[in-house]
Amino acid sequence: MKTNEVLENIKARRSVRAYTEQQVPEEDLRTILEAATYAPSGMHLETWHFTAIQNVSKLAELNERIKGAFAKSDDVRLQERARNKAYCCYYHAPTLVIVSNEPTQWWAGMDCACAIENMFLAAQSLGIGSCWINQLGTTCDDPGVREFITALGVPVSHKVYGCVALGYGDPKIPMKEKKVKADTVTIVK
Ligand SMILES: Cc1cc2nc3c(=O)[nH]c(=O)nc-3n(C[C@H](O)[C@H](O)[C@H](O)COP(=O)(O)O)c2cc1C
């Protein structure tokens, strides 16, 4: 198998779920956000928006609003999360990027996924850990959540397709070795 810096970076990336308090420097955050904007998008529409939050109390408030939406759910597991004081959907990462898009095109979520992977890989190349955070996808239209994310800068017509937690992985938590599933590839010649 061939290898190079890009391929090694792809293989080294892991989801990080425990972070130190150290903030991501602004230049690094801007570099990661720029990588997002270079992702492919259907018909090159680029209707996406990236709302980056680096404010600890605003992130905590967002988590509370998401828990408020979970409390209204019929799903017992989500109700439990709403009651759990320790639950933090973004794992206390110091930075969270909300990735949103106009829901008018059926591929809007795919555009966002391409941008999110670009951010993961750019972060990895800068020594910054990341994780996909999905909880705003199902709660962004809850009135309490919507009011808050609108104030943060998420366009009102947008749906949230994912969020990216960014920060430095807690060195006390060892990174799990990644095993990839066999037999998921077919080559036809
Ligand atoms: C669409 C999508 C949604 C995900 N949502 C979450 C999430 O809400 N919280 C979380 O901790 N990880 C989430 N993940 C991360 C996956 O659990 C993770 O990528 C998978 O376990 C493989 O591990 P790796 O990223 O370390 O290779 C999500 C990943 C994808 C692609």
mmCIF file with all atom_site columns, C-alpha atoms and ligand atoms in Angstrom:
data_model
loop_
_atom_site.group_PDB
_atom_site.id
_atom_site.type_symbol
_atom_site.label_atom_id
_atom_site.label_alt_id
_atom_site.label_comp_id
_atom_site.label_asym_id
_atom_site.label_entity_id
_atom_site.label_seq_id
_atom_site.pdbx_PDB_ins_code
_atom_site.Cartn_x
_atom_site.Cartn_y
_atom_site.Cartn_z
_atom_site.occupancy
_atom_site.B_iso_or_equiv
_atom_site.pdbx_formal_charge
_atom_site.auth_seq_id
_atom_site.auth_comp_id
_atom_site.auth_asym_id
_atom_site.auth_atom_id
_atom_site.pdbx_PDB_model_num
ATOM   1   C CA  . MET A 1 1   ? 0.000   0.000  0.000   1.00 0.00 ? 1   MET A CA  1
ATOM   2   C CA  . LYS A 1 2   ? 1.295   3.505  -0.817  1.00 0.00 ? 2   LYS A CA  1
ATOM   3   C CA  . THR A 1 3   ? 1.583   6.165  1.847   1.00 0.00 ? 3   THR A CA  1
ATOM   4   C CA  . ASN A 1 4   ? 2.303   9.880  2.189   1.00 0.00 ? 4   ASN A CA  1
ATOM   5   C CA  . GLU A 1 5   ? 1.661   12.714 4.671   1.00 0.00 ? 5   GLU A CA  1
ATOM   6   C CA  . VAL A 1 6   ? -1.982  13.151 3.623   1.00 0.00 ? 6   VAL A CA  1
ATOM   7   C CA  . LEU A 1 7   ? -2.768  9.425  3.856   1.00 0.00 ? 7   LEU A CA  1
ATOM   8   C CA  . GLU A 1 8   ? -0.999  9.128  7.225   1.00 0.00 ? 8   GLU A CA  1
ATOM   9   C CA  . ASN A 1 9   ? -3.050  12.089 8.498   1.00 0.00 ? 9   ASN A CA  1
ATOM   10  C CA  . ILE A 1 10  ? -6.299  10.405 7.377   1.00 0.00 ? 10  ILE A CA  1
ATOM   11  C CA  . LYS A 1 11  ? -5.354  7.198  9.168   1.00 0.00 ? 11  LYS A CA  1
ATOM   12  C CA  . ALA A 1 12  ? -4.199  8.928  12.356  1.00 0.00 ? 12  ALA A CA  1
ATOM   13  C CA  . ARG A 1 13  ? -7.452  10.876 12.946  1.00 0.00 ? 13  ARG A CA  1
ATOM   14  C CA  . ARG A 1 14  ? -9.678  9.631  15.780  1.00 0.00 ? 14  ARG A CA  1
ATOM   15  C CA  . SER A 1 15  ? -12.751 11.008 17.504  1.00 0.00 ? 15  SER A CA  1
ATOM   16  C CA  . VAL A 1 16  ? -11.626 12.757 20.704  1.00 0.00 ? 16  VAL A CA  1
ATOM   17  C CA  . ARG A 1 17  ? -14.105 12.722 23.596  1.00 0.00 ? 17  ARG A CA  1
ATOM   18  C CA  . ALA A 1 18  ? -12.051 14.213 26.448  1.00 0.00 ? 18  ALA A CA  1
ATOM   19  C CA  . TYR A 1 19  ? -10.412 17.625 26.154  1.00 0.00 ? 19  TYR A CA  1
ATOM   20  C CA  . THR A 1 20  ? -8.089  19.880 28.123  1.00 0.00 ? 20  THR A CA  1
ATOM   21  C CA  . GLU A 1 21  ? -9.182  23.480 28.801  1.00 0.00 ? 21  GLU A CA  1
ATOM   22  C CA  . GLN A 1 22  ? -6.548  24.838 26.402  1.00 0.00 ? 22  GLN A CA  1
ATOM   23  C CA  . GLN A 1 23  ? -8.247  26.933 23.740  1.00 0.00 ? 23  GLN A CA  1
ATOM   24  C CA  . VAL A 1 24  ? -7.605  26.452 20.018  1.00 0.00 ? 24  VAL A CA  1
ATOM   25  C CA  . PRO A 1 25  ? -5.580  29.492 18.838  1.00 0.00 ? 25  PRO A CA  1
ATOM   26  C CA  . GLU A 1 26  ? -7.494  31.825 16.518  1.00 0.00 ? 26  GLU A CA  1
ATOM   27  C CA  . GLU A 1 27  ? -5.064  31.285 13.619  1.00 0.00 ? 27  GLU A CA  1
ATOM   28  C CA  . ASP A 1 28  ? -5.539  27.510 13.857  1.00 0.00 ? 28  ASP A CA  1
ATOM   29  C CA  . LEU A 1 29  ? -9.323  27.876 14.082  1.00 0.00 ? 29  LEU A CA  1
ATOM   30  C CA  . ARG A 1 30  ? -9.329  30.112 10.996  1.00 0.00 ? 30  ARG A CA  1
ATOM   31  C CA  . THR A 1 31  ? -7.139  27.595 9.157   1.00 0.00 ? 31  THR A CA  1
ATOM   32  C CA  . ILE A 1 32  ? -9.578  24.774 10.032  1.00 0.00 ? 32  ILE A CA  1
ATOM   33  C CA  . LEU A 1 33  ? -12.581 26.882 8.960   1.00 0.00 ? 33  LEU A CA  1
ATOM   34  C CA  . GLU A 1 34  ? -10.873 27.764 5.697   1.00 0.00 ? 34  GLU A CA  1
ATOM   35  C CA  . ALA A 1 35  ? -10.337 24.042 5.030   1.00 0.00 ? 35  ALA A CA  1
ATOM   36  C CA  . ALA A 1 36  ? -14.111 23.592 5.524   1.00 0.00 ? 36  ALA A CA  1
ATOM   37  C CA  . THR A 1 37  ? -14.867 26.188 2.871   1.00 0.00 ? 37  THR A CA  1
ATOM   38  C CA  . TYR A 1 38  ? -12.643 24.368 0.350   1.00 0.00 ? 38  TYR A CA  1
ATOM   39  C CA  . ALA A 1 39  ? -14.790 21.199 0.538   1.00 0.00 ? 39  ALA A CA  1
ATOM   40  C CA  . PRO A 1 40  ? -16.813 20.198 -2.501  1.00 0.00 ? 40  PRO A CA  1
ATOM   41  C CA  . SER A 1 41  ? -20.488 21.219 -2.543  1.00 0.00 ? 41  SER A CA  1
ATOM   42  C CA  . GLY A 1 42  ? -23.295 20.113 -4.829  1.00 0.00 ? 42  GLY A CA  1
ATOM   43  C CA  . MET A 1 43  ? -23.447 22.495 -7.844  1.00 0.00 ? 43  MET A CA  1
ATOM   44  C CA  . HIS A 1 44  ? -20.829 24.554 -5.968  1.00 0.00 ? 44  HIS A CA  1
ATOM   45  C CA  . LEU A 1 45  ? -23.695 26.322 -4.216  1.00 0.00 ? 45  LEU A CA  1
ATOM   46  C CA  . GLU A 1 46  ? -21.753 26.835 -0.935  1.00 0.00 ? 46  GLU A CA  1
ATOM   47  C CA  . THR A 1 47  ? -24.978 27.628 0.926   1.00 0.00 ? 47  THR A CA  1
ATOM   48  C CA  . TRP A 1 48  ? -23.432 26.334 4.153   1.00 0.00 ? 48  TRP A CA  1
ATOM   49  C CA  . HIS A 1 49  ? -22.497 28.367 7.222   1.00 0.00 ? 49  HIS A CA  1
ATOM   50  C CA  . PHE A 1 50  ? -19.926 27.658 9.919   1.00 0.00 ? 50  PHE A CA  1
ATOM   51  C CA  . THR A 1 51  ? -20.626 29.187 13.330  1.00 0.00 ? 51  THR A CA  1
ATOM   52  C CA  . ALA A 1 52  ? -17.611 28.760 15.604  1.00 0.00 ? 52  ALA A CA  1
ATOM   53  C CA  . ILE A 1 53  ? -18.102 29.241 19.349  1.00 0.00 ? 53  ILE A CA  1
ATOM   54  C CA  . GLN A 1 54  ? -15.129 29.681 21.690  1.00 0.00 ? 54  GLN A CA  1
ATOM   55  C CA  . ASN A 1 55  ? -17.033 31.007 24.693  1.00 0.00 ? 55  ASN A CA  1
ATOM   56  C CA  . VAL A 1 56  ? -17.292 28.554 27.615  1.00 0.00 ? 56  VAL A CA  1
ATOM   57  C CA  . SER A 1 57  ? -20.528 29.969 29.064  1.00 0.00 ? 57  SER A CA  1
ATOM   58  C CA  . LYS A 1 58  ? -22.254 30.171 25.672  1.00 0.00 ? 58  LYS A CA  1
ATOM   59  C CA  . LEU A 1 59  ? -21.320 26.519 25.029  1.00 0.00 ? 59  LEU A CA  1
ATOM   60  C CA  . ALA A 1 60  ? -22.683 25.525 28.437  1.00 0.00 ? 60  ALA A CA  1
ATOM   61  C CA  . GLU A 1 61  ? -25.930 27.414 27.695  1.00 0.00 ? 61  GLU A CA  1
ATOM   62  C CA  . LEU A 1 62  ? -26.216 25.669 24.322  1.00 0.00 ? 62  LEU A CA  1
ATOM   63  C CA  . ASN A 1 63  ? -25.825 22.295 26.077  1.00 0.00 ? 63  ASN A CA  1
ATOM   64  C CA  . GLU A 1 64  ? -28.601 23.259 28.546  1.00 0.00 ? 64  GLU A CA  1
ATOM   65  C CA  . ARG A 1 65  ? -30.928 24.262 25.697  1.00 0.00 ? 65  ARG A CA  1
ATOM   66  C CA  . ILE A 1 66  ? -30.254 20.944 23.938  1.00 0.00 ? 66  ILE A CA  1
ATOM   67  C CA  . LYS A 1 67  ? -31.042 19.136 27.204  1.00 0.00 ? 67  LYS A CA  1
ATOM   68  C CA  . GLY A 1 68  ? -34.248 21.184 27.397  1.00 0.00 ? 68  GLY A CA  1
ATOM   69  C CA  . ALA A 1 69  ? -35.225 19.829 23.976  1.00 0.00 ? 69  ALA A CA  1
ATOM   70  C CA  . PHE A 1 70  ? -34.296 16.261 25.053  1.00 0.00 ? 70  PHE A CA  1
ATOM   71  C CA  . ALA A 1 71  ? -36.595 16.626 28.087  1.00 0.00 ? 71  ALA A CA  1
ATOM   72  C CA  . LYS A 1 72  ? -39.567 17.040 25.702  1.00 0.00 ? 72  LYS A CA  1
ATOM   73  C CA  . SER A 1 73  ? -38.680 13.891 23.735  1.00 0.00 ? 73  SER A CA  1
ATOM   74  C CA  . ASP A 1 74  ? -40.591 10.587 23.926  1.00 0.00 ? 74  ASP A CA  1
ATOM   75  C CA  . ASP A 1 75  ? -37.251 8.765  23.852  1.00 0.00 ? 75  ASP A CA  1
ATOM   76  C CA  . VAL A 1 76  ? -36.414 7.516  27.371  1.00 0.00 ? 76  VAL A CA  1
ATOM   77  C CA  . ARG A 1 77  ? -32.659 7.621  26.643  1.00 0.00 ? 77  ARG A CA  1
ATOM   78  C CA  . LEU A 1 78  ? -32.871 11.321 25.719  1.00 0.00 ? 78  LEU A CA  1
ATOM   79  C CA  . GLN A 1 79  ? -34.985 12.049 28.789  1.00 0.00 ? 79  GLN A CA  1
ATOM   80  C CA  . GLU A 1 80  ? -32.257 10.454 30.915  1.00 0.00 ? 80  GLU A CA  1
ATOM   81  C CA  . ARG A 1 81  ? -29.635 12.673 29.259  1.00 0.00 ? 81  ARG A CA  1
ATOM   82  C CA  . ALA A 1 82  ? -31.803 15.719 30.023  1.00 0.00 ? 82  ALA A CA  1
ATOM   83  C CA  . ARG A 1 83  ? -31.815 14.794 33.723  1.00 0.00 ? 83  ARG A CA  1
ATOM   84  C CA  . ASN A 1 84  ? -28.114 13.923 33.872  1.00 0.00 ? 84  ASN A CA  1
ATOM   85  C CA  . LYS A 1 85  ? -26.264 16.956 35.331  1.00 0.00 ? 85  LYS A CA  1
ATOM   86  C CA  . ALA A 1 86  ? -22.932 15.682 33.985  1.00 0.00 ? 86  ALA A CA  1
ATOM   87  C CA  . TYR A 1 87  ? -24.150 15.231 30.394  1.00 0.00 ? 87  TYR A CA  1
ATOM   88  C CA  . CYS A 1 88  ? -22.268 17.444 27.961  1.00 0.00 ? 88  CYS A CA  1
ATOM   89  C CA  . CYS A 1 89  ? -22.898 16.650 24.302  1.00 0.00 ? 89  CYS A CA  1
ATOM   90  C CA  . TYR A 1 90  ? -19.668 18.387 23.178  1.00 0.00 ? 90  TYR A CA  1
ATOM   91  C CA  . TYR A 1 91  ? -17.441 16.759 25.851  1.00 0.00 ? 91  TYR A CA  1
ATOM   92  C CA  . HIS A 1 92  ? -16.412 20.199 27.226  1.00 0.00 ? 92  HIS A CA  1
ATOM   93  C CA  . ALA A 1 93  ? -14.350 20.899 24.116  1.00 0.00 ? 93  ALA A CA  1
ATOM   94  C CA  . PRO A 1 94  ? -13.241 24.551 24.192  1.00 0.00 ? 94  PRO A CA  1
ATOM   95  C CA  . THR A 1 95  ? -14.422 25.149 20.599  1.00 0.00 ? 95  THR A CA  1
ATOM   96  C CA  . LEU A 1 96  ? -17.549 24.003 18.782  1.00 0.00 ? 96  LEU A CA  1
ATOM   97  C CA  . VAL A 1 97  ? -18.306 24.687 15.121  1.00 0.00 ? 97  VAL A CA  1
ATOM   98  C CA  . ILE A 1 98  ? -21.977 24.466 14.152  1.00 0.00 ? 98  ILE A CA  1
ATOM   99  C CA  . VAL A 1 99  ? -22.293 23.368 10.516  1.00 0.00 ? 99  VAL A CA  1
ATOM   100 C CA  . SER A 1 100 ? -25.590 24.418 8.954   1.00 0.00 ? 100 SER A CA  1
ATOM   101 C CA  . ASN A 1 101 ? -27.080 24.638 5.485   1.00 0.00 ? 101 ASN A CA  1
ATOM   102 C CA  . GLU A 1 102 ? -30.192 25.612 3.556   1.00 0.00 ? 102 GLU A CA  1
ATOM   103 C CA  . PRO A 1 103 ? -32.375 22.472 3.599   1.00 0.00 ? 103 PRO A CA  1
ATOM   104 C CA  . THR A 1 104 ? -33.692 23.288 0.093   1.00 0.00 ? 104 THR A CA  1
ATOM   105 C CA  . GLN A 1 105 ? -31.290 20.922 -1.740  1.00 0.00 ? 105 GLN A CA  1
ATOM   106 C CA  . TRP A 1 106 ? -31.503 17.205 -0.889  1.00 0.00 ? 106 TRP A CA  1
ATOM   107 C CA  . TRP A 1 107 ? -27.702 16.996 -0.692  1.00 0.00 ? 107 TRP A CA  1
ATOM   108 C CA  . ALA A 1 108 ? -27.346 19.787 1.885   1.00 0.00 ? 108 ALA A CA  1
ATOM   109 C CA  . GLY A 1 109 ? -26.227 17.301 4.543   1.00 0.00 ? 109 GLY A CA  1
ATOM   110 C CA  . MET A 1 110 ? -23.675 15.765 2.201   1.00 0.00 ? 110 MET A CA  1
ATOM   111 C CA  . ASP A 1 111 ? -22.088 19.182 1.570   1.00 0.00 ? 111 ASP A CA  1
ATOM   112 C CA  . CYS A 1 112 ? -21.819 19.611 5.334   1.00 0.00 ? 112 CYS A CA  1
ATOM   113 C CA  . ALA A 1 113 ? -20.305 16.143 5.807   1.00 0.00 ? 113 ALA A CA  1
ATOM   114 C CA  . CYS A 1 114 ? -17.582 16.939 3.248   1.00 0.00 ? 114 CYS A CA  1
ATOM   115 C CA  . ALA A 1 115 ? -16.803 20.206 5.050   1.00 0.00 ? 115 ALA A CA  1
ATOM   116 C CA  . ILE A 1 116 ? -16.794 18.445 8.429   1.00 0.00 ? 116 ILE A CA  1
ATOM   117 C CA  . GLU A 1 117 ? -14.284 15.817 7.298   1.00 0.00 ? 117 GLU A CA  1
ATOM   118 C CA  . ASN A 1 118 ? -12.068 18.592 5.902   1.00 0.00 ? 118 ASN A CA  1
ATOM   119 C CA  . MET A 1 119 ? -12.152 20.223 9.355   1.00 0.00 ? 119 MET A CA  1
ATOM   120 C CA  . PHE A 1 120 ? -11.317 16.920 11.089  1.00 0.00 ? 120 PHE A CA  1
ATOM   121 C CA  . LEU A 1 121 ? -8.322  16.359 8.833   1.00 0.00 ? 121 LEU A CA  1
ATOM   122 C CA  . ALA A 1 122 ? -7.103  19.955 9.000   1.00 0.00 ? 122 ALA A CA  1
ATOM   123 C CA  . ALA A 1 123 ? -7.362  19.804 12.818  1.00 0.00 ? 123 ALA A CA  1
ATOM   124 C CA  . GLN A 1 124 ? -5.474  16.497 12.919  1.00 0.00 ? 124 GLN A CA  1
ATOM   125 C CA  . SER A 1 125 ? -2.678  17.986 10.797  1.00 0.00 ? 125 SER A CA  1
ATOM   126 C CA  . LEU A 1 126 ? -2.350  20.820 13.354  1.00 0.00 ? 126 LEU A CA  1
ATOM   127 C CA  . GLY A 1 127 ? -2.268  18.487 16.383  1.00 0.00 ? 127 GLY A CA  1
ATOM   128 C CA  . ILE A 1 128 ? -5.850  19.404 17.357  1.00 0.00 ? 128 ILE A CA  1
ATOM   129 C CA  . GLY A 1 129 ? -8.405  16.763 18.335  1.00 0.00 ? 129 GLY A CA  1
ATOM   130 C CA  . SER A 1 130 ? -11.959 16.713 17.017  1.00 0.00 ? 130 SER A CA  1
ATOM   131 C CA  . CYS A 1 131 ? -15.265 14.872 17.164  1.00 0.00 ? 131 CYS A CA  1
ATOM   132 C CA  . TRP A 1 132 ? -18.555 14.951 15.243  1.00 0.00 ? 132 TRP A CA  1
ATOM   133 C CA  . ILE A 1 133 ? -21.315 16.156 17.564  1.00 0.00 ? 133 ILE A CA  1
ATOM   134 C CA  . ASN A 1 134 ? -24.793 15.310 16.285  1.00 0.00 ? 134 ASN A CA  1
ATOM   135 C CA  . GLN A 1 135 ? -27.200 16.476 18.987  1.00 0.00 ? 135 GLN A CA  1
ATOM   136 C CA  . LEU A 1 136 ? -28.052 19.816 17.355  1.00 0.00 ? 136 LEU A CA  1
ATOM   137 C CA  . GLY A 1 137 ? -29.184 18.004 14.204  1.00 0.00 ? 137 GLY A CA  1
ATOM   138 C CA  . THR A 1 138 ? -32.323 16.734 15.884  1.00 0.00 ? 138 THR A CA  1
ATOM   139 C CA  . THR A 1 139 ? -32.881 19.675 18.237  1.00 0.00 ? 139 THR A CA  1
ATOM   140 C CA  . CYS A 1 140 ? -32.138 22.770 16.104  1.00 0.00 ? 140 CYS A CA  1
ATOM   141 C CA  . ASP A 1 141 ? -35.845 23.441 15.539  1.00 0.00 ? 141 ASP A CA  1
ATOM   142 C CA  . ASP A 1 142 ? -36.782 23.276 19.206  1.00 0.00 ? 142 ASP A CA  1
ATOM   143 C CA  . PRO A 1 143 ? -37.837 26.886 19.990  1.00 0.00 ? 143 PRO A CA  1
ATOM   144 C CA  . GLY A 1 144 ? -35.399 27.273 22.921  1.00 0.00 ? 144 GLY A CA  1
ATOM   145 C CA  . VAL A 1 145 ? -32.496 25.923 20.871  1.00 0.00 ? 145 VAL A CA  1
ATOM   146 C CA  . ARG A 1 146 ? -33.424 27.882 17.739  1.00 0.00 ? 146 ARG A CA  1
ATOM   147 C CA  . GLU A 1 147 ? -33.630 31.184 19.616  1.00 0.00 ? 147 GLU A CA  1
ATOM   148 C CA  . PHE A 1 148 ? -30.150 30.601 21.036  1.00 0.00 ? 148 PHE A CA  1
ATOM   149 C CA  . ILE A 1 149 ? -28.417 29.448 17.834  1.00 0.00 ? 149 ILE A CA  1
ATOM   150 C CA  . THR A 1 150 ? -29.964 32.356 15.907  1.00 0.00 ? 150 THR A CA  1
ATOM   151 C CA  . ALA A 1 151 ? -28.415 34.729 18.445  1.00 0.00 ? 151 ALA A CA  1
ATOM   152 C CA  . LEU A 1 152 ? -25.089 32.922 17.914  1.00 0.00 ? 152 LEU A CA  1
ATOM   153 C CA  . GLY A 1 153 ? -25.254 33.553 14.149  1.00 0.00 ? 153 GLY A CA  1
ATOM   154 C CA  . VAL A 1 154 ? -26.771 30.414 12.596  1.00 0.00 ? 154 VAL A CA  1
ATOM   155 C CA  . PRO A 1 155 ? -28.923 31.659 9.669   1.00 0.00 ? 155 PRO A CA  1
ATOM   156 C CA  . VAL A 1 156 ? -32.653 31.309 10.489  1.00 0.00 ? 156 VAL A CA  1
ATOM   157 C CA  . SER A 1 157 ? -33.440 29.362 7.315   1.00 0.00 ? 157 SER A CA  1
ATOM   158 C CA  . HIS A 1 158 ? -30.696 26.796 8.005   1.00 0.00 ? 158 HIS A CA  1
ATOM   159 C CA  . LYS A 1 159 ? -30.862 23.347 9.509   1.00 0.00 ? 159 LYS A CA  1
ATOM   160 C CA  . VAL A 1 160 ? -27.910 22.045 11.518  1.00 0.00 ? 160 VAL A CA  1
ATOM   161 C CA  . TYR A 1 161 ? -26.343 18.946 9.934   1.00 0.00 ? 161 TYR A CA  1
ATOM   162 C CA  . GLY A 1 162 ? -23.541 18.422 12.420  1.00 0.00 ? 162 GLY A CA  1
ATOM   163 C CA  . CYS A 1 163 ? -21.120 20.136 14.774  1.00 0.00 ? 163 CYS A CA  1
ATOM   164 C CA  . VAL A 1 164 ? -17.367 19.806 15.180  1.00 0.00 ? 164 VAL A CA  1
ATOM   165 C CA  . ALA A 1 165 ? -15.831 19.761 18.649  1.00 0.00 ? 165 ALA A CA  1
ATOM   166 C CA  . LEU A 1 166 ? -12.238 21.021 18.594  1.00 0.00 ? 166 LEU A CA  1
ATOM   167 C CA  . GLY A 1 167 ? -9.539  21.081 21.235  1.00 0.00 ? 167 GLY A CA  1
ATOM   168 C CA  . TYR A 1 168 ? -6.547  19.293 22.663  1.00 0.00 ? 168 TYR A CA  1
ATOM   169 C CA  . GLY A 1 169 ? -7.161  15.697 23.685  1.00 0.00 ? 169 GLY A CA  1
ATOM   170 C CA  . ASP A 1 170 ? -6.713  14.902 27.374  1.00 0.00 ? 170 ASP A CA  1
ATOM   171 C CA  . PRO A 1 171 ? -3.307  13.145 27.471  1.00 0.00 ? 171 PRO A CA  1
ATOM   172 C CA  . LYS A 1 172 ? -4.537  10.933 30.350  1.00 0.00 ? 172 LYS A CA  1
ATOM   173 C CA  . ILE A 1 173 ? -7.004  9.213  28.000  1.00 0.00 ? 173 ILE A CA  1
ATOM   174 C CA  . PRO A 1 174 ? -5.181  6.825  25.662  1.00 0.00 ? 174 PRO A CA  1
ATOM   175 C CA  . MET A 1 175 ? -6.231  6.849  22.017  1.00 0.00 ? 175 MET A CA  1
ATOM   176 C CA  . LYS A 1 176 ? -7.915  3.594  21.006  1.00 0.00 ? 176 LYS A CA  1
ATOM   177 C CA  . GLU A 1 177 ? -6.346  1.642  18.199  1.00 0.00 ? 177 GLU A CA  1
ATOM   178 C CA  . LYS A 1 178 ? -8.603  1.722  15.159  1.00 0.00 ? 178 LYS A CA  1
ATOM   179 C CA  . LYS A 1 179 ? -9.730  -1.549 13.621  1.00 0.00 ? 179 LYS A CA  1
ATOM   180 C CA  . VAL A 1 180 ? -11.518 -1.156 10.323  1.00 0.00 ? 180 VAL A CA  1
ATOM   181 C CA  . LYS A 1 181 ? -14.197 -3.575 9.162   1.00 0.00 ? 181 LYS A CA  1
ATOM   182 C CA  . ALA A 1 182 ? -13.064 -6.094 6.584   1.00 0.00 ? 182 ALA A CA  1
ATOM   183 C CA  . ASP A 1 183 ? -14.812 -6.799 3.269   1.00 0.00 ? 183 ASP A CA  1
ATOM   184 C CA  . THR A 1 184 ? -16.313 -3.366 2.718   1.00 0.00 ? 184 THR A CA  1
ATOM   185 C CA  . VAL A 1 185 ? -14.550 -2.823 -0.611  1.00 0.00 ? 185 VAL A CA  1
ATOM   186 C CA  . THR A 1 186 ? -15.228 -4.273 -4.063  1.00 0.00 ? 186 THR A CA  1
ATOM   187 C CA  . ILE A 1 187 ? -13.009 -3.607 -7.061  1.00 0.00 ? 187 ILE A CA  1
ATOM   188 C CA  . VAL A 1 188 ? -14.415 -4.552 -10.446 1.00 0.00 ? 188 VAL A CA  1
ATOM   189 C CA  . LYS A 1 189 ? -12.004 -4.771 -13.397 1.00 0.00 ? 189 LYS A CA  1
HETATM 190 C C1  . LIG B 2 .   ? -22.673 11.201 11.052  1.00 0.00 ? 1   LIG B C1  1
HETATM 191 C C2  . LIG B 2 .   ? -21.863 11.006 12.306  1.00 0.00 ? 1   LIG B C2  1
HETATM 192 C C3  . LIG B 2 .   ? -22.405 11.346 13.530  1.00 0.00 ? 1   LIG B C3  1
HETATM 193 C C4  . LIG B 2 .   ? -21.657 11.184 14.702  1.00 0.00 ? 1   LIG B C4  1
HETATM 194 N N1  . LIG B 2 .   ? -22.162 11.638 15.887  1.00 0.00 ? 1   LIG B N1  1
HETATM 195 C C5  . LIG B 2 .   ? -21.409 11.558 16.996  1.00 0.00 ? 1   LIG B C5  1
HETATM 196 C C6  . LIG B 2 .   ? -21.868 12.119 18.229  1.00 0.00 ? 1   LIG B C6  1
HETATM 197 O O1  . LIG B 2 .   ? -22.928 12.726 18.303  1.00 0.00 ? 1   LIG B O1  1
HETATM 198 N N2  . LIG B 2 .   ? -21.075 11.981 19.321  1.00 0.00 ? 1   LIG B N2  1
HETATM 199 C C7  . LIG B 2 .   ? -19.877 11.310 19.289  1.00 0.00 ? 1   LIG B C7  1
HETATM 200 O O2  . LIG B 2 .   ? -19.227 11.186 20.316  1.00 0.00 ? 1   LIG B O2  1
HETATM 201 N N3  . LIG B 2 .   ? -19.407 10.790 18.122  1.00 0.00 ? 1   LIG B N3  1
HETATM 202 C C8  . LIG B 2 .   ? -20.136 10.909 16.989  1.00 0.00 ? 1   LIG B C8  1
HETATM 203 N N4  . LIG B 2 .   ? -19.641 10.430 15.800  1.00 0.00 ? 1   LIG B N4  1
HETATM 204 C C9  . LIG B 2 .   ? -18.289 9.815  15.767  1.00 0.00 ? 1   LIG B C9  1
HETATM 205 C C10 . LIG B 2 .   ? -18.332 8.309  15.542  1.00 0.00 ? 1   LIG B C10 1
HETATM 206 O O3  . LIG B 2 .   ? -18.833 7.654  16.682  1.00 0.00 ? 1   LIG B O3  1
HETATM 207 C C11 . LIG B 2 .   ? -16.901 7.846  15.204  1.00 0.00 ? 1   LIG B C11 1
HETATM 208 O O4  . LIG B 2 .   ? -16.485 8.460  14.018  1.00 0.00 ? 1   LIG B O4  1
HETATM 209 C C12 . LIG B 2 .   ? -16.783 6.341  15.073  1.00 0.00 ? 1   LIG B C12 1
HETATM 210 O O5  . LIG B 2 .   ? -17.006 5.716  16.319  1.00 0.00 ? 1   LIG B O5  1
HETATM 211 C C13 . LIG B 2 .   ? -15.398 5.892  14.551  1.00 0.00 ? 1   LIG B C13 1
HETATM 212 O O6  . LIG B 2 .   ? -14.364 6.357  15.392  1.00 0.00 ? 1   LIG B O6  1
HETATM 213 P P1  . LIG B 2 .   ? -13.207 7.348  14.886  1.00 0.00 ? 1   LIG B P1  1
HETATM 214 O O7  . LIG B 2 .   ? -13.853 8.645  14.481  1.00 0.00 ? 1   LIG B O7  1
HETATM 215 O O8  . LIG B 2 .   ? -12.307 7.506  16.066  1.00 0.00 ? 1   LIG B O8  1
HETATM 216 O O9  . LIG B 2 .   ? -12.518 6.726  13.718  1.00 0.00 ? 1   LIG B O9  1
HETATM 217 C C14 . LIG B 2 .   ? -20.354 10.605 14.630  1.00 0.00 ? 1   LIG B C14 1
HETATM 218 C C15 . LIG B 2 .   ? -19.815 10.280 13.382  1.00 0.00 ? 1   LIG B C15 1
HETATM 219 C C16 . LIG B 2 .   ? -20.538 10.505 12.230  1.00 0.00 ? 1   LIG B C16 1
HETATM 220 C C17 . LIG B 2 .   ? -19.902 10.207 10.895  1.00 0.00 ? 1   LIG B C17 1
#
